PDB file of C-alpha atoms and ligand atoms in Angstrom:
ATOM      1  CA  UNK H   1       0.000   0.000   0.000  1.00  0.00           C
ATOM      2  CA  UNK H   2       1.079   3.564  -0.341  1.00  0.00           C
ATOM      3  CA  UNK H   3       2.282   6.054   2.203  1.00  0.00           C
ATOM      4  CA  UNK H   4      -0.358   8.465   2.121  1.00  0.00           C
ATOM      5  CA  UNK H   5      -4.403   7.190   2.017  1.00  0.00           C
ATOM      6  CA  UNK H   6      -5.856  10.850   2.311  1.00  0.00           C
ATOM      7  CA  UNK H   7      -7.976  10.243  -0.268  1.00  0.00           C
ATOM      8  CA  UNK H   8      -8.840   6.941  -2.128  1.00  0.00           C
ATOM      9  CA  UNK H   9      -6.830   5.672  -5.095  1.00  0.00           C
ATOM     10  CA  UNK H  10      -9.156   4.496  -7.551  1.00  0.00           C
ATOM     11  CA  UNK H  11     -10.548   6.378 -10.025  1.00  0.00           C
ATOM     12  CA  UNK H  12      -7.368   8.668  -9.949  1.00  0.00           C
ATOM     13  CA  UNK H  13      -6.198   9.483 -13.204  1.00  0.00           C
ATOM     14  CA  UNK H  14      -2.342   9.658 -14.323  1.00  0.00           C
ATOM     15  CA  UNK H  15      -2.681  10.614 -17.572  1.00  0.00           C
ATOM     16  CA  UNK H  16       1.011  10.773 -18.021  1.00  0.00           C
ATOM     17  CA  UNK H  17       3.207   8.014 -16.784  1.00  0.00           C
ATOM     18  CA  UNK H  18       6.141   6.018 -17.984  1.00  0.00           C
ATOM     19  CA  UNK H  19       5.166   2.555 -16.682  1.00  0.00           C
ATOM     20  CA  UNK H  20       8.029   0.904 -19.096  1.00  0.00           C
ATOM     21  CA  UNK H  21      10.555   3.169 -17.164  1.00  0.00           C
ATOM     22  CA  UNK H  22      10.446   1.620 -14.196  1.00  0.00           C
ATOM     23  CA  UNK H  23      12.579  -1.400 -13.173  1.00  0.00           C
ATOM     24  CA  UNK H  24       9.736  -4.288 -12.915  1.00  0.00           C
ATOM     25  CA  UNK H  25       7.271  -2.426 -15.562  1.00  0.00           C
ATOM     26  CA  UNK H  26       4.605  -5.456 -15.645  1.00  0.00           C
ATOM     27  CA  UNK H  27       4.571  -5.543 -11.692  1.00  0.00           C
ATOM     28  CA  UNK H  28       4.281  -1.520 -12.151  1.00  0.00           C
ATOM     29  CA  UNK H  29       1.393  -1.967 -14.559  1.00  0.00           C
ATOM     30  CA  UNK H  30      -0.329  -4.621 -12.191  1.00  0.00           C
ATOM     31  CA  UNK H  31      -0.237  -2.555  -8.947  1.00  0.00           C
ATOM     32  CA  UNK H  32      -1.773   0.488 -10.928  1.00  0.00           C
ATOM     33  CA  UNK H  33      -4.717  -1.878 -12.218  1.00  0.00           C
ATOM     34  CA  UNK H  34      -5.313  -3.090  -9.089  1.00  0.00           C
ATOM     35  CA  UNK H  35      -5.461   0.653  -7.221  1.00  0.00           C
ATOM     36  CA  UNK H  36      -7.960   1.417 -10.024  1.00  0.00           C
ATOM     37  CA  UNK H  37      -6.259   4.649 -11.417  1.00  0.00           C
ATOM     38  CA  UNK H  38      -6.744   5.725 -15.049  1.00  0.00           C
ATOM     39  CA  UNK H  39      -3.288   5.382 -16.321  1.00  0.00           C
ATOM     40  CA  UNK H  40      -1.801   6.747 -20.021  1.00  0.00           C
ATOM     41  CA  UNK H  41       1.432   4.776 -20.018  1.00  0.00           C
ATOM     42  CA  UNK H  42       3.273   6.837 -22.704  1.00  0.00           C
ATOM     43  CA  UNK H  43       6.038   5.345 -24.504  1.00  0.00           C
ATOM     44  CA  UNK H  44       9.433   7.676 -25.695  1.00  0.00           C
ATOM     45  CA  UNK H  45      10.012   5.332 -28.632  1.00  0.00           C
ATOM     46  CA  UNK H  46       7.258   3.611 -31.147  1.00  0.00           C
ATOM     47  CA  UNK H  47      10.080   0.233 -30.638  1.00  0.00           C
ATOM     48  CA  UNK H  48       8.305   0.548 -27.467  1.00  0.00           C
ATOM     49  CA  UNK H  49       4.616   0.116 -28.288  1.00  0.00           C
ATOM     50  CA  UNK H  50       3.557  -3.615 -29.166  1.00  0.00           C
ATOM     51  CA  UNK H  51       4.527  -4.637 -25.446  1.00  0.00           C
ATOM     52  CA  UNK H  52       3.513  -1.324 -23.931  1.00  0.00           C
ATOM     53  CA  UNK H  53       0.346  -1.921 -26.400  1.00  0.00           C
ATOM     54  CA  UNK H  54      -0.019  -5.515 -25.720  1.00  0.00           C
ATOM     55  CA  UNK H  55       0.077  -5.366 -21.803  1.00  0.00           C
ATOM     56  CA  UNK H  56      -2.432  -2.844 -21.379  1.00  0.00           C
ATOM     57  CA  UNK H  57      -5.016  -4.240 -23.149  1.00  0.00           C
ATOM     58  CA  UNK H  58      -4.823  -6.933 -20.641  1.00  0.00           C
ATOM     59  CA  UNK H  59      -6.033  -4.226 -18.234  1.00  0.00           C
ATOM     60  CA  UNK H  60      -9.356  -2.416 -17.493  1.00  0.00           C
ATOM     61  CA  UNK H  61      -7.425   0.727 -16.298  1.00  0.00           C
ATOM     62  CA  UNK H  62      -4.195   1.193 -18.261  1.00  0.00           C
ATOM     63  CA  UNK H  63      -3.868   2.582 -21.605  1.00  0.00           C
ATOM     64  CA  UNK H  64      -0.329   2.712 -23.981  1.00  0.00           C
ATOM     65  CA  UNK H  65       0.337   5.655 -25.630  1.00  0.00           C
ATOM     66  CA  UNK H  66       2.595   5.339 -29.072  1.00  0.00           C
ATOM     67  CA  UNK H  67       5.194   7.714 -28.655  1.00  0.00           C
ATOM     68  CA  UNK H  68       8.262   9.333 -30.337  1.00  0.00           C
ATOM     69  CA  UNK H  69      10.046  11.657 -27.209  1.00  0.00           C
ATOM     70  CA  UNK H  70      11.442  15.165 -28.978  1.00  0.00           C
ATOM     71  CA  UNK H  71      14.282  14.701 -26.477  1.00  0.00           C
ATOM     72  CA  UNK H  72      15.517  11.546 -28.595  1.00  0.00           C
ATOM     73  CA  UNK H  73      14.773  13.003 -32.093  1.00  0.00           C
ATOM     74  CA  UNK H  74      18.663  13.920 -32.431  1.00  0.00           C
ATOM     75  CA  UNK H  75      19.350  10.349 -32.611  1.00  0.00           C
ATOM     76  CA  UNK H  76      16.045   8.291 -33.473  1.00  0.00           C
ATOM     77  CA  UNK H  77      14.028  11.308 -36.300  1.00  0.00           C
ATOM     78  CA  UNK H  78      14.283   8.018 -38.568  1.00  0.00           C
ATOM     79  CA  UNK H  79      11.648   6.177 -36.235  1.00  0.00           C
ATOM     80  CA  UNK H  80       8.656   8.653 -37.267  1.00  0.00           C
ATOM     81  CA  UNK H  81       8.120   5.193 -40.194  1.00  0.00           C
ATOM     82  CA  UNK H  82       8.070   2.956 -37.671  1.00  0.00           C
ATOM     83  CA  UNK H  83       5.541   5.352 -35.272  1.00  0.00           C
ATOM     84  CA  UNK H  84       3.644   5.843 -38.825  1.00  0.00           C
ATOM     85  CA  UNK H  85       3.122   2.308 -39.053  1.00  0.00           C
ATOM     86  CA  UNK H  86       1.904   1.747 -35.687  1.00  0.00           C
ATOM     87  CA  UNK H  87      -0.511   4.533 -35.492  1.00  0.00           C
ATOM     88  CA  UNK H  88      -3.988   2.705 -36.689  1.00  0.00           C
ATOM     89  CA  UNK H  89      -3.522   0.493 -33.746  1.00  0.00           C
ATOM     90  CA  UNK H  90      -3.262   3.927 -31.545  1.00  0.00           C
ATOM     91  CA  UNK H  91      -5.640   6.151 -29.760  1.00  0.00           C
ATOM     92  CA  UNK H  92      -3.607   7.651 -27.921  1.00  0.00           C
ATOM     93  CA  UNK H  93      -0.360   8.997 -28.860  1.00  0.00           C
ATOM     94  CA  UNK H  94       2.674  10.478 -26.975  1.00  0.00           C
ATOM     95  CA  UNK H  95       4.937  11.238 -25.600  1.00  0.00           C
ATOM     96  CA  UNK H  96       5.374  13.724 -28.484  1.00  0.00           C
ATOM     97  CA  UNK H  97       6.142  17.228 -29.002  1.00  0.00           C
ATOM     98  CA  UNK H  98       9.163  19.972 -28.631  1.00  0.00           C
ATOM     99  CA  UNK H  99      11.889  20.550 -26.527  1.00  0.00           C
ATOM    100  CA  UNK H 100      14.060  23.549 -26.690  1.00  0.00           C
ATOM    101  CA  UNK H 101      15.869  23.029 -23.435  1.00  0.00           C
ATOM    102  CA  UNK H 102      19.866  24.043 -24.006  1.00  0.00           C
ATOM    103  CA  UNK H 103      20.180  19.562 -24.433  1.00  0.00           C
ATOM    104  CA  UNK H 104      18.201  19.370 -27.016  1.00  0.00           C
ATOM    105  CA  UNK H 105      18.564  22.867 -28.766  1.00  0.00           C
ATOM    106  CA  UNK H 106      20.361  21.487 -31.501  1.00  0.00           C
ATOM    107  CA  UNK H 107      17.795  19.345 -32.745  1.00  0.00           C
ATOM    108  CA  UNK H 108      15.140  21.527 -32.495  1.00  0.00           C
ATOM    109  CA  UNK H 109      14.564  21.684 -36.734  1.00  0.00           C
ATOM    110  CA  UNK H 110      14.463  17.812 -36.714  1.00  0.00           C
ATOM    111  CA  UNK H 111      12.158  18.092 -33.716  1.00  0.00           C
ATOM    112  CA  UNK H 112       9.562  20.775 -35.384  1.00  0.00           C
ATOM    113  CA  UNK H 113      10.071  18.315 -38.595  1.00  0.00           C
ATOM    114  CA  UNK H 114       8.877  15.254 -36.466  1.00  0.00           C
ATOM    115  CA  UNK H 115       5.903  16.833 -34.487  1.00  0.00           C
ATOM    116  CA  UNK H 116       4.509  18.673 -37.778  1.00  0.00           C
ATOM    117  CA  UNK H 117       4.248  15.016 -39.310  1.00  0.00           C
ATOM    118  CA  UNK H 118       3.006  13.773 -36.024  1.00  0.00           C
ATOM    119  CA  UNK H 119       0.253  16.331 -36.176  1.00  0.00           C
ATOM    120  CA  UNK H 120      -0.430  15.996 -40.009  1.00  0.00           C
ATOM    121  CA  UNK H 121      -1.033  11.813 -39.407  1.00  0.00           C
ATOM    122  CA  UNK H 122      -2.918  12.513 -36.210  1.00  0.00           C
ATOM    123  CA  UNK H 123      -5.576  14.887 -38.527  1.00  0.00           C
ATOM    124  CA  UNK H 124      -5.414  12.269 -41.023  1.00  0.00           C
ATOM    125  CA  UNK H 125      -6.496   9.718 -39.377  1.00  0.00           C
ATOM    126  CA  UNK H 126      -8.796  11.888 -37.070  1.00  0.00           C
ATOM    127  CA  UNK H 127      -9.848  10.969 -33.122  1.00  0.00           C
ATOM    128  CA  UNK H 128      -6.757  10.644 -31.162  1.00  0.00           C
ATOM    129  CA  UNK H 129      -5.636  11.923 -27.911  1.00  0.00           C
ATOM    130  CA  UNK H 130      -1.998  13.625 -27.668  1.00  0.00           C
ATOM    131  CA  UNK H 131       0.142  14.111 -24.814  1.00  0.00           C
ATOM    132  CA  UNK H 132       2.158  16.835 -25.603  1.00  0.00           C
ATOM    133  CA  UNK H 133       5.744  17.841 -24.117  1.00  0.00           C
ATOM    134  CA  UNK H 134       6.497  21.366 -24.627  1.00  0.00           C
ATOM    135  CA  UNK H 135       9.448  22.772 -22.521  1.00  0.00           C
ATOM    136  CA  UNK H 136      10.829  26.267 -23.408  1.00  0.00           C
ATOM    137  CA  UNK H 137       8.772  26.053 -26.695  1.00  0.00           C
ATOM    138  CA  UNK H 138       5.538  26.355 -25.507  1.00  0.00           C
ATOM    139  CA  UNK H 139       4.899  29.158 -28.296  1.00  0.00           C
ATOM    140  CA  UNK H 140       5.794  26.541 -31.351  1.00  0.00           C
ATOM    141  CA  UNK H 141       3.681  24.273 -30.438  1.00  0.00           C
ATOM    142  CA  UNK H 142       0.354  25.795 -30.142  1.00  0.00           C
ATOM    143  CA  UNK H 143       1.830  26.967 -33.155  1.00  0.00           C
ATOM    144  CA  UNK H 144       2.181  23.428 -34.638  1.00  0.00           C
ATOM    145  CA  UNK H 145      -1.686  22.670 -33.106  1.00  0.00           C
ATOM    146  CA  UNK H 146      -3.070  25.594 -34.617  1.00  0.00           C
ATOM    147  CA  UNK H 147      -1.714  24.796 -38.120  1.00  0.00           C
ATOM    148  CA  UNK H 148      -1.250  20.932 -38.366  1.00  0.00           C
ATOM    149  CA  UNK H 149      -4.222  19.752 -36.267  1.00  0.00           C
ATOM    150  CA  UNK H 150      -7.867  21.243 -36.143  1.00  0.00           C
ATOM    151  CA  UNK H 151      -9.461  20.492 -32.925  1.00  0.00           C
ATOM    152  CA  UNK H 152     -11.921  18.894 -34.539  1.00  0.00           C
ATOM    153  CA  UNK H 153      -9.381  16.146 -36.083  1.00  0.00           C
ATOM    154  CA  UNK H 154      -7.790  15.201 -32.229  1.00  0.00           C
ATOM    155  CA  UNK H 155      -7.325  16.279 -28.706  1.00  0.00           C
ATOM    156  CA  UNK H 156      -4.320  17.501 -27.186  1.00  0.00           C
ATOM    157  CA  UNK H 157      -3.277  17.348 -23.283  1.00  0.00           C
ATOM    158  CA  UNK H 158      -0.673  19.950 -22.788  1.00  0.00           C
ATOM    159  CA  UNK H 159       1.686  17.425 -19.904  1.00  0.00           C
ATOM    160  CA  UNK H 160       3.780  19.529 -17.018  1.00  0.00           C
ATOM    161  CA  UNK H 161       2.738  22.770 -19.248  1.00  0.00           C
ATOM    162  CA  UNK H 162       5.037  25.638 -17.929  1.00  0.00           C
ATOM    163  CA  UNK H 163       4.090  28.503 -20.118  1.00  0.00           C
ATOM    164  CA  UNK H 164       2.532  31.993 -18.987  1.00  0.00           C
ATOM    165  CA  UNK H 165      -1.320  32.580 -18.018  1.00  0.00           C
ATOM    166  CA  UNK H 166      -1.655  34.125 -21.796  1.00  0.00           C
ATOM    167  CA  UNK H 167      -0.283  30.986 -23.358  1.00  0.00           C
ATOM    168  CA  UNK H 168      -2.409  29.229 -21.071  1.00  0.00           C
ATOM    169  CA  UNK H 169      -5.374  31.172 -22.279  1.00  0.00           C
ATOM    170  CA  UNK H 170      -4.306  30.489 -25.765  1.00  0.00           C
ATOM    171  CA  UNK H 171      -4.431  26.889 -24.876  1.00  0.00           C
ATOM    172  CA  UNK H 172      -7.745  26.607 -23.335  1.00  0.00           C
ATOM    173  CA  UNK H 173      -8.992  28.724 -26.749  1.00  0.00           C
ATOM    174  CA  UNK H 174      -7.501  25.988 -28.942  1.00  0.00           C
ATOM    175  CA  UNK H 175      -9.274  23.577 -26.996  1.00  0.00           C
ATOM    176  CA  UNK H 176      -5.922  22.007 -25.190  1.00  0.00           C
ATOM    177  CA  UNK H 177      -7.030  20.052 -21.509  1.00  0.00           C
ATOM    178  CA  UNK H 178      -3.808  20.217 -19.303  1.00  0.00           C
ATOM    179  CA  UNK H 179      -2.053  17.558 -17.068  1.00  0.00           C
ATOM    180  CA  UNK H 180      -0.993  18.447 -13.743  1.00  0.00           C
ATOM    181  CA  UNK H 181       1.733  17.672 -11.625  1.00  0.00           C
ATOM    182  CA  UNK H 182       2.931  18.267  -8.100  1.00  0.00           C
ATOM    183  CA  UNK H 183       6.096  19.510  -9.230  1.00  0.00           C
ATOM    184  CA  UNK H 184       4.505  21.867 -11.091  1.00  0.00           C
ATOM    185  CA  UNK H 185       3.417  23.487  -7.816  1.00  0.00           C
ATOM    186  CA  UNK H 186       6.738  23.512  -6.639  1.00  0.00           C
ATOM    187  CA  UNK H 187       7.472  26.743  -8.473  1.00  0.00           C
ATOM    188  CA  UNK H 188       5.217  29.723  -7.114  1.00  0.00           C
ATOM    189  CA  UNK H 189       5.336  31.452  -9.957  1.00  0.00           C
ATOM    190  CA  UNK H 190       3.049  28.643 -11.774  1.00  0.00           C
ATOM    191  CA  UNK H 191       0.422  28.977  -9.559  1.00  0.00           C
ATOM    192  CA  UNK H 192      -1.901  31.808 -11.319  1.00  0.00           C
ATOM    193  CA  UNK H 193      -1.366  30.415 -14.592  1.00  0.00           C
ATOM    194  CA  UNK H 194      -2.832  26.920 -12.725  1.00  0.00           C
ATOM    195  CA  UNK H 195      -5.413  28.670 -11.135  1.00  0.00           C
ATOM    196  CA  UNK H 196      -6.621  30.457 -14.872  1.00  0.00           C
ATOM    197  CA  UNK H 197      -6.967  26.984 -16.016  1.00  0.00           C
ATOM    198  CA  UNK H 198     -10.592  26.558 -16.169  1.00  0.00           C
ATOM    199  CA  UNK H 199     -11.157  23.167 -13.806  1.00  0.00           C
ATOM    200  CA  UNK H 200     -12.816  21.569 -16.585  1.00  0.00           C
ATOM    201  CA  UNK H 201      -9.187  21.488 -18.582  1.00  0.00           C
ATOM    202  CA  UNK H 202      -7.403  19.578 -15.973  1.00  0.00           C
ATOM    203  CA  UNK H 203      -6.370  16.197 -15.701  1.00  0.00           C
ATOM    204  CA  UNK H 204      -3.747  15.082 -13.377  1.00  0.00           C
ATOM    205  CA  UNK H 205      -0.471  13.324 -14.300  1.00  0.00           C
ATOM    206  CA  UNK H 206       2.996  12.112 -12.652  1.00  0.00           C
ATOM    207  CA  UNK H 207       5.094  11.739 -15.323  1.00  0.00           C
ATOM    208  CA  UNK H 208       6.978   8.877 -12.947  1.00  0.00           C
ATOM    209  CA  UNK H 209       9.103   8.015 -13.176  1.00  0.00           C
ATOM    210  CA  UNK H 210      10.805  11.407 -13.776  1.00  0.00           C
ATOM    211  CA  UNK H 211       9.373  12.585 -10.677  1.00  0.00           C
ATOM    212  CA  UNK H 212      10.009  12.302  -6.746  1.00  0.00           C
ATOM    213  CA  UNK H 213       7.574  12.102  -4.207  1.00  0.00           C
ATOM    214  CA  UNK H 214       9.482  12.371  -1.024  1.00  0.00           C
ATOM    215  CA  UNK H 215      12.791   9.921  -1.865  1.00  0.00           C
ATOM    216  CA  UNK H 216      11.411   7.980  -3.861  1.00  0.00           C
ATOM    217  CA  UNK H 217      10.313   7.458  -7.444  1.00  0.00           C
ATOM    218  CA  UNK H 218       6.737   8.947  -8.018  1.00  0.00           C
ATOM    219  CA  UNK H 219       4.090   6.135  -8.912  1.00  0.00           C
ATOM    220  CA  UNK H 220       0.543   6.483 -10.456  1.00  0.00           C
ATOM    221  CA  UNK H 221      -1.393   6.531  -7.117  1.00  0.00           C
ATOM    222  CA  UNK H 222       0.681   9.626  -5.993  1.00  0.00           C
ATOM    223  CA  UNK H 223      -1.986  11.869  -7.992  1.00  0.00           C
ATOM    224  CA  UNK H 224      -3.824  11.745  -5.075  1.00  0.00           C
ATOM    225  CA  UNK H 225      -1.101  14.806  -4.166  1.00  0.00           C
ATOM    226  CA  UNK H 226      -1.837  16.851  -7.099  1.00  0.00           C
ATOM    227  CA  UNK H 227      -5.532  16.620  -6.637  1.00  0.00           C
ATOM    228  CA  UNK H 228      -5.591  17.641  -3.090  1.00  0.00           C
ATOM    229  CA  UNK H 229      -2.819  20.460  -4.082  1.00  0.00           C
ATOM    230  CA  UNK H 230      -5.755  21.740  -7.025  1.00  0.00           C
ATOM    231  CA  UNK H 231      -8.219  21.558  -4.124  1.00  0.00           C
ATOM    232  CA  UNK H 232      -6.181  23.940  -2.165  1.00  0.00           C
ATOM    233  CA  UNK H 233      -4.888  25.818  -4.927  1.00  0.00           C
ATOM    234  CA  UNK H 234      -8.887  26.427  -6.499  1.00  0.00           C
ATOM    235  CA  UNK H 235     -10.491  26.039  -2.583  1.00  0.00           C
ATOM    236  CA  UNK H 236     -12.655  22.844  -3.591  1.00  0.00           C
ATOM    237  CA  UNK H 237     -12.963  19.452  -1.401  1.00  0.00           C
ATOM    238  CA  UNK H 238     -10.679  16.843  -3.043  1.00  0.00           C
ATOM    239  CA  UNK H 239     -13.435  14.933  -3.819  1.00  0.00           C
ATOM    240  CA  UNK H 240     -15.116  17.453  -5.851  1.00  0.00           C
ATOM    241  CA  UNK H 241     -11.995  17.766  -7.610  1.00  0.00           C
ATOM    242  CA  UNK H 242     -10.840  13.992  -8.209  1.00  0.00           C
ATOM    243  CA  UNK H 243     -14.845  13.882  -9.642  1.00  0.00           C
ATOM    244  CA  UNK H 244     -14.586  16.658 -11.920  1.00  0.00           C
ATOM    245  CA  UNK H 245     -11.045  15.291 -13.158  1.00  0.00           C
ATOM    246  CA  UNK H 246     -12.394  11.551 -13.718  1.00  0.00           C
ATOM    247  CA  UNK H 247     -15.042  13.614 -15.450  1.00  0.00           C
ATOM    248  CA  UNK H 248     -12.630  15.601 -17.486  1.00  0.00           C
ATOM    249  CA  UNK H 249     -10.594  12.267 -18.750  1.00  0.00           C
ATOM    250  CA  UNK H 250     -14.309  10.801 -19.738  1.00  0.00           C
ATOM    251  CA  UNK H 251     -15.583  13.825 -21.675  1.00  0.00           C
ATOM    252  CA  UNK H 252     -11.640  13.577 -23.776  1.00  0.00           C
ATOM    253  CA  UNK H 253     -12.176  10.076 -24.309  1.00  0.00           C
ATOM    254  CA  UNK H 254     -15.653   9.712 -25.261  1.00  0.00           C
ATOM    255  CA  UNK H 255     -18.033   6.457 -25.386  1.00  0.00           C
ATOM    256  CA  UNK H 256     -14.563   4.436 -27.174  1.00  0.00           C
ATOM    257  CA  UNK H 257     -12.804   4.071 -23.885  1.00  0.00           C
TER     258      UNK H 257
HETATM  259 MN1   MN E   1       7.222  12.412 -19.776  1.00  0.00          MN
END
């Protein structure tokens, strides 16, 4: 069991998690089944889809996500044929998008290259949900979304979005939901651009395991932090919140599941 039983675990949703990541991913996958939170297990590679693809359809609560990381387009752009070919077995897709962080500057041309055709197949094909990475390039990519992929063609989740309240805004008006973590409370400055987020926007995420909680790796039930930090931030019982959030991920995923 976990540390912390504040609130209960299932029905949580970790819309942003990278179950392969972790050093015994089935037992990972399991123990997230068995709490009962909504988990997108998103995937930095498409090599890594048929098993990420094959376990979670074993489970009720678990979804894969086919994915093609920006931070690894400097040495893997050639895998957008292989993520092409697996994306009519895909609803959801990720982790995708841009990162212009001083690592992965360089790159950043391949990267906008990458996500454009991303976008272009995900309009194509129509109905898919996108977790989208976006560090110190939040601009290009509602950029990208605005040209490449009509809301009515797919929905994007903007995951660990750090941009200002008027990128936020911009967001929300392009019809982007946003995943929340606790680290993203850690910095104050984030809260009023959280707080403009309309509630109805926000899922919540961990993006484990790239994330602490306390020493340790963060896990899928650890949402239960970032809910009760929203109820604080937004002065709502936890439960209101958790319900409106489970609502959220049903109203993005629609009567397919
Ligand atoms: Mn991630």
């Amino acid at each position: 069991m976990g540390d912390r039983d504040l609130i209960a675990t299932a029905d949580l949703v970790d819309f942003h998690c990278h179950l392969d990541l972790y050093p015994d991913y089935p037992a990972m996958m399991q123990e997230t089944e068995k709490a009962g939170i909504f988990t997108l297990a998103v995937t930095t590679t498409p090599q890594a889809w048929p098993r990420n693809h094959e376990l979670a359809q074993r489970t009720k609560h678990v979804r894969a996500a086919l994915g093609l990381h920006p931070q690894l387009v400097a040495d893997r752009a050639s895998e957008i044929s292989l993520w092409e070919r697996y994306l009519p077995e895909a609803r959801y897709i990720g982790e995708v998008g841009l990162d212009a962080g001083p690592r992965f500057f360089k790159s950043l041309d391949a990267q906008k290259r990458v996500f454009q055709r991303v976008l272009q197949c995900c309009a194509d094909a129509g109905d898919k949900i996108l977790t989208v990475h976006s560090v110190r390039s939040v601009k290009t990519v509602l950029d990208h979304l605005e040209a490449f992929l009509p809301a009515d063609k797919g929905k994007v989740v903007l995951h660990w979005f750090t941009g200002t309240k008027n990128e936020a805004k911009r967001a929300l008006e392009l019809g982007c939901y946003f995943s929340i973590n606790a680290a993203m409370f850690h910095n104050e400055r984030h809260a009023p651009m959280i707080q403009s987020i309309s509630l109805d926007r926000v899922l919540t995420e961990t993006d484990g395991p790239f994330t602490q909680t306390g020493d340790r790796q963060s896990k899928p039930s650890d949402v239960a932090i970032v809910v009760e930090k929203l109820g604080h931030l937004h002065q709502l019982p936890t439960e209101q919140v958790s319900a409106t959030v489970l609502n959220n991920l049903r109203n993005l995923v629609g009567s397919q599941g």
